[in-house]
C-alpha positions as a Markdown table, in Angstrom:
| # | Residue | x | y | z |
|---|---|---|---|---|
| 1 | His | 127.6 | 135.3 | 132.3 |
| 2 | Ala | 129.4 | 137.5 | 129.6 |
| 3 | Gly | 127.1 | 136.0 | 127.0 |
| 4 | Cys | 123.8 | 136.9 | 129.0 |
| 5 | Gly | 125.8 | 140.7 | 129.4 |
| 6 | Thr | 125.9 | 140.9 | 125.5 |
| 7 | Ala | 122.5 | 139.7 | 124.8 |
| 8 | Ala | 120.9 | 142.6 | 127.3 |
| 9 | Lys | 122.8 | 145.2 | 125.9 |
| 10 | Asn | 122.3 | 144.2 | 122.4 |
| 11 | Glu | 118.4 | 144.1 | 123.1 |
| 12 | Glu | 118.8 | 147.5 | 124.6 |
| 13 | Gln | 120.3 | 148.9 | 121.3 |
| 14 | Arg | 118.0 | 147.4 | 119.4 |
| 15 | Gln | 115.1 | 148.9 | 121.3 |
| 16 | Met | 116.8 | 152.7 | 121.0 |
| 17 | Ser | 117.0 | 152.3 | 117.6 |
| 18 | Glu | 113.3 | 151.2 | 117.3 |
| 19 | Lys | 112.7 | 154.9 | 119.6 |
| 20 | Gln | 114.7 | 156.2 | 116.7 |
| 21 | Ile | 113.0 | 154.9 | 114.3 |
| 22 | Leu | 109.3 | 155.8 | 116.1 |
| 23 | Arg | 110.4 | 159.4 | 116.0 |
| 24 | His | 111.1 | 160.4 | 112.8 |
| 25 | Gly | 108.5 | 158.3 | 111.0 |
| 26 | Leu | 104.8 | 160.0 | 110.7 |
| 27 | Asn | 102.5 | 159.3 | 113.9 |
| 28 | Gly | 98.6 | 159.1 | 113.5 |
| 29 | Asn | 97.9 | 162.8 | 113.8 |
| 30 | Gln | 100.1 | 163.3 | 111.5 |
| 31 | Leu | 98.7 | 161.6 | 108.6 |
| 32 | Lys | 95.2 | 163.0 | 109.7 |
| 33 | Leu | 96.3 | 165.9 | 108.7 |
| 34 | Ile | 98.2 | 165.1 | 105.5 |
| 35 | Ala | 94.7 | 163.7 | 105.0 |
| 36 | Val | 92.8 | 166.4 | 105.6 |
| 37 | Val | 94.9 | 169.0 | 103.1 |
| 38 | Ser | 94.3 | 166.1 | 100.6 |
| 39 | Met | 90.9 | 166.8 | 101.2 |
| 40 | Leu | 90.8 | 170.0 | 101.5 |
| 41 | Cys | 92.3 | 170.4 | 98.0 |
| 42 | Asp | 90.2 | 168.1 | 96.4 |
| 43 | His | 87.1 | 169.7 | 97.6 |
| 44 | Ala | 87.8 | 173.1 | 96.8 |
| 45 | Ala | 88.4 | 172.0 | 93.3 |
| 46 | Ile | 85.3 | 170.5 | 92.9 |
| 47 | Arg | 83.3 | 173.4 | 94.2 |
| 48 | Leu | 85.2 | 176.1 | 92.9 |
| 49 | Leu | 87.3 | 175.2 | 90.1 |
| 50 | Ala | 85.0 | 172.6 | 88.3 |
| 51 | Tyr | 81.3 | 174.1 | 89.2 |
| 52 | Gly | 82.3 | 177.9 | 89.8 |
| 53 | Leu | 85.7 | 179.8 | 88.2 |
| 54 | Ile | 86.3 | 177.5 | 85.6 |
| 55 | Pro | 82.5 | 177.4 | 83.5 |
| 56 | Ala | 82.8 | 181.4 | 84.5 |
| 57 | Leu | 85.7 | 182.0 | 82.7 |
| 58 | Arg | 84.1 | 180.1 | 79.6 |
| 59 | Glu | 81.6 | 182.0 | 79.4 |
| 60 | Thr | 83.4 | 185.1 | 79.6 |
| 61 | Gly | 85.5 | 183.8 | 76.2 |
| 62 | Ala | 89.0 | 183.8 | 78.4 |
| 63 | Asp | 89.5 | 180.3 | 77.6 |
| 64 | Ala | 93.4 | 180.3 | 77.7 |
| 65 | Ala | 93.0 | 180.8 | 81.6 |
| 66 | Ala | 90.0 | 178.7 | 81.2 |
| 67 | Asp | 92.7 | 176.5 | 80.8 |
| 68 | Leu | 95.1 | 176.7 | 82.5 |
| 69 | Trp | 92.6 | 176.6 | 85.6 |
| 70 | Asn | 91.5 | 173.4 | 84.2 |
| 71 | Gln | 95.2 | 171.7 | 85.2 |
| 72 | Val | 95.5 | 173.3 | 88.6 |
| 73 | Phe | 92.2 | 171.5 | 89.0 |
| 74 | Trp | 93.4 | 167.8 | 88.0 |
| 75 | Ile | 96.8 | 168.6 | 90.1 |
| 76 | Leu | 94.7 | 169.2 | 93.3 |
| 77 | Arg | 92.2 | 166.3 | 91.8 |
| 78 | Ser | 95.3 | 164.1 | 92.2 |
| 79 | Val | 96.7 | 165.8 | 96.0 |
| 80 | Gly | 93.2 | 164.5 | 97.0 |
| 81 | Arg | 93.6 | 161.6 | 96.0 |
| 82 | Met | 95.9 | 161.1 | 99.1 |
| 83 | Ala | 93.1 | 161.4 | 101.5 |
| 84 | Phe | 91.0 | 158.2 | 101.1 |
| 85 | Pro | 94.4 | 155.5 | 101.7 |
| 86 | Ile | 94.9 | 157.2 | 104.4 |
| 87 | Tyr | 91.9 | 157.3 | 106.0 |
| 88 | Val | 91.2 | 154.0 | 105.2 |
| 89 | Phe | 94.6 | 153.0 | 106.8 |
| 90 | Leu | 94.0 | 154.5 | 110.3 |
| 91 | Leu | 90.6 | 153.2 | 110.3 |
| 92 | Val | 91.8 | 150.3 | 111.0 |
| 93 | Glu | 94.2 | 150.8 | 112.8 |
| 94 | Gly | 91.6 | 153.0 | 114.9 |
| 95 | Phe | 89.7 | 149.7 | 114.9 |
| 96 | Cys | 93.0 | 146.9 | 116.2 |
| 97 | His | 93.2 | 149.8 | 118.9 |
| 98 | Thr | 89.5 | 151.4 | 120.3 |
| 99 | Ala | 88.6 | 150.4 | 123.7 |
| 100 | Asn | 85.3 | 150.4 | 122.2 |
| 101 | Arg | 84.5 | 149.3 | 119.0 |
| 102 | Arg | 81.1 | 150.2 | 119.9 |
| 103 | Arg | 81.4 | 153.4 | 120.5 |
| 104 | Tyr | 84.0 | 154.2 | 117.8 |
| 105 | Ala | 81.1 | 152.3 | 115.6 |
| 106 | Met | 78.3 | 154.9 | 116.4 |
| 107 | Arg | 80.3 | 157.9 | 116.1 |
| 108 | Leu | 81.4 | 156.8 | 112.0 |
| 109 | Gly | 77.5 | 156.4 | 112.4 |
| 110 | Ile | 76.6 | 159.7 | 113.5 |
| 111 | Phe | 79.0 | 161.7 | 111.1 |
| 112 | Ala | 77.8 | 159.8 | 108.2 |
| 113 | Leu | 74.2 | 161.4 | 109.2 |
| 114 | Leu | 75.2 | 164.5 | 109.5 |
| 115 | Ser | 77.4 | 165.0 | 106.6 |
| 116 | Glu | 75.3 | 163.8 | 103.5 |
| 117 | Val | 73.2 | 167.0 | 103.5 |
| 118 | Pro | 77.0 | 169.1 | 102.9 |
| 119 | Tyr | 77.6 | 166.6 | 101.0 |
| 120 | Asp | 74.9 | 166.7 | 98.6 |
| 121 | Leu | 75.0 | 170.4 | 99.1 |
| 122 | Leu | 78.9 | 170.5 | 97.5 |
| 123 | Leu | 78.6 | 167.8 | 95.0 |
| 124 | Phe | 74.9 | 168.3 | 93.4 |
| 125 | Gly | 73.6 | 171.8 | 95.1 |
| 126 | Lys | 71.0 | 171.1 | 97.1 |
| 127 | Pro | 70.2 | 169.5 | 100.2 |
| 128 | Trp | 69.1 | 165.4 | 98.7 |
| 129 | Asp | 70.3 | 163.6 | 96.2 |
| 130 | Ile | 70.8 | 160.0 | 96.3 |
| 131 | Arg | 73.3 | 159.7 | 93.8 |
| 132 | Ala | 76.4 | 159.8 | 95.9 |
| 133 | Gln | 76.7 | 159.0 | 99.6 |
| 134 | Asn | 79.8 | 160.7 | 101.5 |
| 135 | Val | 82.4 | 158.7 | 102.6 |
| 136 | Phe | 81.6 | 158.6 | 106.2 |
| 137 | Ile | 78.6 | 155.9 | 105.3 |
| 138 | Thr | 81.6 | 153.8 | 103.4 |
| 139 | Leu | 83.7 | 153.7 | 106.8 |
| 140 | Phe | 80.7 | 153.1 | 108.7 |
| 141 | Leu | 80.4 | 150.1 | 106.5 |
| 142 | Gly | 83.8 | 149.3 | 106.8 |
| 143 | Ile | 83.6 | 149.0 | 111.0 |
| 144 | Leu | 80.9 | 146.8 | 110.4 |
| 145 | Met | 82.2 | 144.5 | 108.2 |
| 146 | Leu | 85.5 | 144.2 | 110.4 |
| 147 | Thr | 83.7 | 143.5 | 113.2 |
| 148 | Val | 81.6 | 140.7 | 112.1 |
| 149 | Ile | 84.6 | 139.2 | 110.0 |
| 150 | Asp | 86.7 | 139.5 | 113.4 |
| 151 | Trp | 84.7 | 137.4 | 115.5 |
| 152 | Ile | 84.1 | 134.9 | 112.3 |
| 153 | Gly | 87.9 | 134.5 | 113.0 |
| 154 | Lys | 88.1 | 134.2 | 116.2 |
| 155 | Asn | 84.8 | 132.0 | 116.6 |
| 156 | Thr | 84.7 | 129.7 | 113.8 |
| 157 | Glu | 86.9 | 126.6 | 112.8 |
| 158 | Ala | 89.8 | 127.4 | 110.3 |
| 159 | Gly | 88.8 | 126.0 | 108.3 |
| 160 | Met | 85.7 | 127.2 | 107.6 |
| 161 | Ala | 86.6 | 131.2 | 108.6 |
| 162 | Pro | 88.3 | 132.4 | 105.5 |
| 163 | Tyr | 84.6 | 131.6 | 103.3 |
| 164 | Arg | 82.5 | 133.5 | 106.1 |
| 165 | Gln | 84.9 | 136.7 | 106.6 |
| 166 | Met | 85.1 | 136.7 | 102.5 |
| 167 | Gly | 81.0 | 136.3 | 102.1 |
| 168 | Val | 81.1 | 139.3 | 104.5 |
| 169 | Ile | 83.5 | 141.3 | 102.7 |
| 170 | Ala | 81.3 | 140.8 | 99.1 |
| 171 | Ala | 78.2 | 141.7 | 100.9 |
| 172 | Thr | 79.5 | 144.7 | 102.5 |
| 173 | Ala | 80.8 | 145.5 | 99.4 |
| 174 | Leu | 77.7 | 145.2 | 97.7 |
| 175 | Leu | 75.5 | 146.9 | 99.4 |
| 176 | Ala | 78.4 | 150.2 | 99.6 |
| 177 | Trp | 77.7 | 150.1 | 95.5 |
| 178 | Phe | 74.1 | 149.9 | 95.6 |
| 179 | Leu | 74.1 | 152.7 | 97.9 |
| 180 | Lys | 76.7 | 154.8 | 95.7 |
| 181 | Cys | 79.1 | 155.7 | 98.7 |
| 182 | Asp | 81.9 | 158.0 | 98.0 |
| 183 | Tyr | 84.2 | 154.9 | 96.1 |
| 184 | Asp | 81.6 | 152.1 | 96.6 |
| 185 | Ala | 83.3 | 148.7 | 96.4 |
| 186 | Val | 86.4 | 149.8 | 96.1 |
| 187 | Gly | 86.5 | 151.3 | 99.6 |
| 188 | Ile | 85.7 | 148.4 | 101.1 |
| 189 | Met | 87.7 | 146.5 | 99.5 |
| 190 | Leu | 91.0 | 148.3 | 100.4 |
| 191 | Ile | 89.4 | 148.1 | 104.3 |
| 192 | Ala | 89.4 | 144.6 | 104.3 |
| 193 | Leu | 93.5 | 144.3 | 103.0 |
| 194 | Phe | 94.4 | 146.9 | 105.2 |
| 195 | Phe | 92.8 | 145.0 | 107.6 |
| 196 | Trp | 93.8 | 140.9 | 106.8 |
| 197 | Leu | 97.3 | 141.9 | 105.3 |
| 198 | Arg | 98.1 | 144.8 | 108.8 |
| 199 | Pro | 101.3 | 142.1 | 109.9 |
| 200 | Gln | 102.9 | 143.1 | 106.8 |
| 201 | Pro | 102.3 | 146.6 | 106.1 |
| 202 | Gly | 104.8 | 146.6 | 102.7 |
| 203 | Thr | 102.4 | 144.0 | 101.1 |
| 204 | Ala | 99.3 | 145.5 | 101.9 |
| 205 | Cys | 101.0 | 149.2 | 101.2 |
| 206 | Leu | 101.4 | 147.7 | 97.5 |
| 207 | Leu | 98.8 | 145.9 | 97.0 |
| 208 | Gly | 96.4 | 148.8 | 97.9 |
| 209 | Leu | 98.4 | 150.9 | 95.2 |
| 210 | Leu | 98.0 | 149.0 | 93.1 |
| 211 | Phe | 94.2 | 147.5 | 93.4 |
| 212 | Leu | 93.1 | 151.9 | 93.8 |
| 213 | Ala | 95.4 | 152.6 | 90.4 |
| 214 | Ala | 93.2 | 149.6 | 88.7 |
| 215 | Ala | 90.1 | 151.0 | 89.8 |
| 216 | Glu | 91.0 | 154.3 | 89.0 |
| 217 | Ser | 89.9 | 155.7 | 85.7 |
| 218 | Lys | 92.3 | 158.4 | 85.1 |
| 219 | Pro | 96.3 | 157.9 | 85.1 |
| 220 | Val | 96.4 | 161.8 | 86.5 |
| 221 | Tyr | 95.5 | 160.2 | 89.8 |
| 222 | Leu | 98.0 | 157.9 | 90.2 |
| 223 | Pro | 101.0 | 160.1 | 91.8 |
| 224 | Gly | 98.4 | 161.1 | 95.0 |
| 225 | Leu | 98.1 | 157.5 | 95.2 |
| 226 | Ala | 101.2 | 156.6 | 95.1 |
| 227 | Ala | 102.4 | 159.2 | 97.5 |
| 228 | Ala | 99.7 | 158.3 | 99.8 |
| 229 | Phe | 101.0 | 154.5 | 100.1 |
| 230 | Cys | 104.7 | 155.9 | 100.6 |
| 231 | Leu | 103.2 | 158.1 | 103.9 |
| 232 | Ile | 101.4 | 155.2 | 104.7 |
| 233 | Arg | 104.5 | 153.7 | 105.1 |
| 234 | Cys | 106.3 | 156.1 | 107.2 |
| 235 | Tyr | 103.7 | 155.1 | 109.8 |
| 236 | Asn | 105.5 | 155.4 | 113.0 |
| 237 | Gly | 103.1 | 153.2 | 114.7 |
| 238 | Thr | 102.3 | 155.9 | 117.5 |
| 239 | Arg | 99.2 | 158.1 | 117.9 |
| 240 | Gly | 101.1 | 161.8 | 118.2 |
| 241 | Gly | 100.6 | 164.2 | 120.9 |
| 242 | Phe | 97.6 | 166.3 | 119.3 |
| 243 | Arg | 94.1 | 165.1 | 120.7 |
| 244 | Gly | 91.5 | 166.7 | 118.8 |
| 245 | Lys | 89.6 | 163.2 | 117.3 |
| 246 | Trp | 86.1 | 165.8 | 117.5 |
| 247 | Phe | 88.0 | 168.2 | 114.9 |
| 248 | Phe | 88.4 | 164.9 | 112.8 |
| 249 | Tyr | 85.5 | 164.5 | 112.8 |
| 250 | Leu | 84.0 | 167.8 | 112.4 |
| 251 | Val | 86.3 | 168.6 | 109.5 |
| 252 | Tyr | 84.4 | 166.9 | 107.3 |
| 253 | Pro | 80.8 | 168.0 | 107.4 |
| 254 | Val | 82.1 | 172.0 | 108.5 |
| 255 | His | 84.4 | 172.1 | 105.2 |
| 256 | Leu | 82.1 | 170.8 | 103.0 |
| 257 | Leu | 79.5 | 173.9 | 104.1 |
| 258 | Leu | 82.2 | 176.2 | 104.2 |
| 259 | Leu | 83.1 | 175.5 | 100.6 |
| 260 | Tyr | 79.9 | 175.8 | 99.4 |
| 261 | Gly | 78.9 | 179.0 | 101.2 |
| 262 | Leu | 82.1 | 179.9 | 99.5 |
| 263 | Ser | 81.5 | 178.8 | 96.3 |
| 264 | Arg | 77.4 | 180.3 | 96.4 |
| 265 | Leu | 79.3 | 183.9 | 97.5 |
| 266 | Leu | 81.5 | 183.7 | 94.3 |
| 267 | Phe | 80.2 | 182.6 | 91.9 |
| 268 | Gly | 76.2 | 182.6 | 93.0 |
């Protein structure tokens, strides 16, 4: 009887310890807000600095000021590299926890369509350009891919399932590359990595960081990427009290339009 009492007490202490850890980590909404701020920094650097202030300073001969703002530009771009890994991680978590995967995919698909014109305006200054597609399309393709590979895992013999799943991942990555989605094949591979290694978050973050670091062409992005995966490791497994689901969807197309409008107002 004493042994049972000790075991119960130890279990209670373990649960209390886990609750304390959860309270001190980052919840899903906090991670999303960090990703939103990171994304704003990235896109503001592109539209307001690279397409606006820096060229304007060059034209007036203020090269020293332009060089200074160019350094700010690269700092903001590095900060911006935090957003995508966080969004991918939360996409996989959402896929695994949502009660309706079809509805989840439909929301991503709708906002992929709604965001394309604002995305093209921000990057190219016109409402339609096939040279690049917005990140919602990458995430939408990722959800479709996860749905298929999850079904294969549950309905295919163990020996064949991994080969078929890898075929689906490769096909989806090729499609993302062909469509020129933001992060294209790299983004799809990161989604698959987080999904497959979800039971091992430490390994997933380490491999994800190494993978994106190898895929990025500029070392200046590495601090932002490293910070993103450190923040992901702080995830406490809870959603958080804020229920502003539509805010996190709407902020993407809305902020693109606002930045484009502000750049036209300031720089023509």
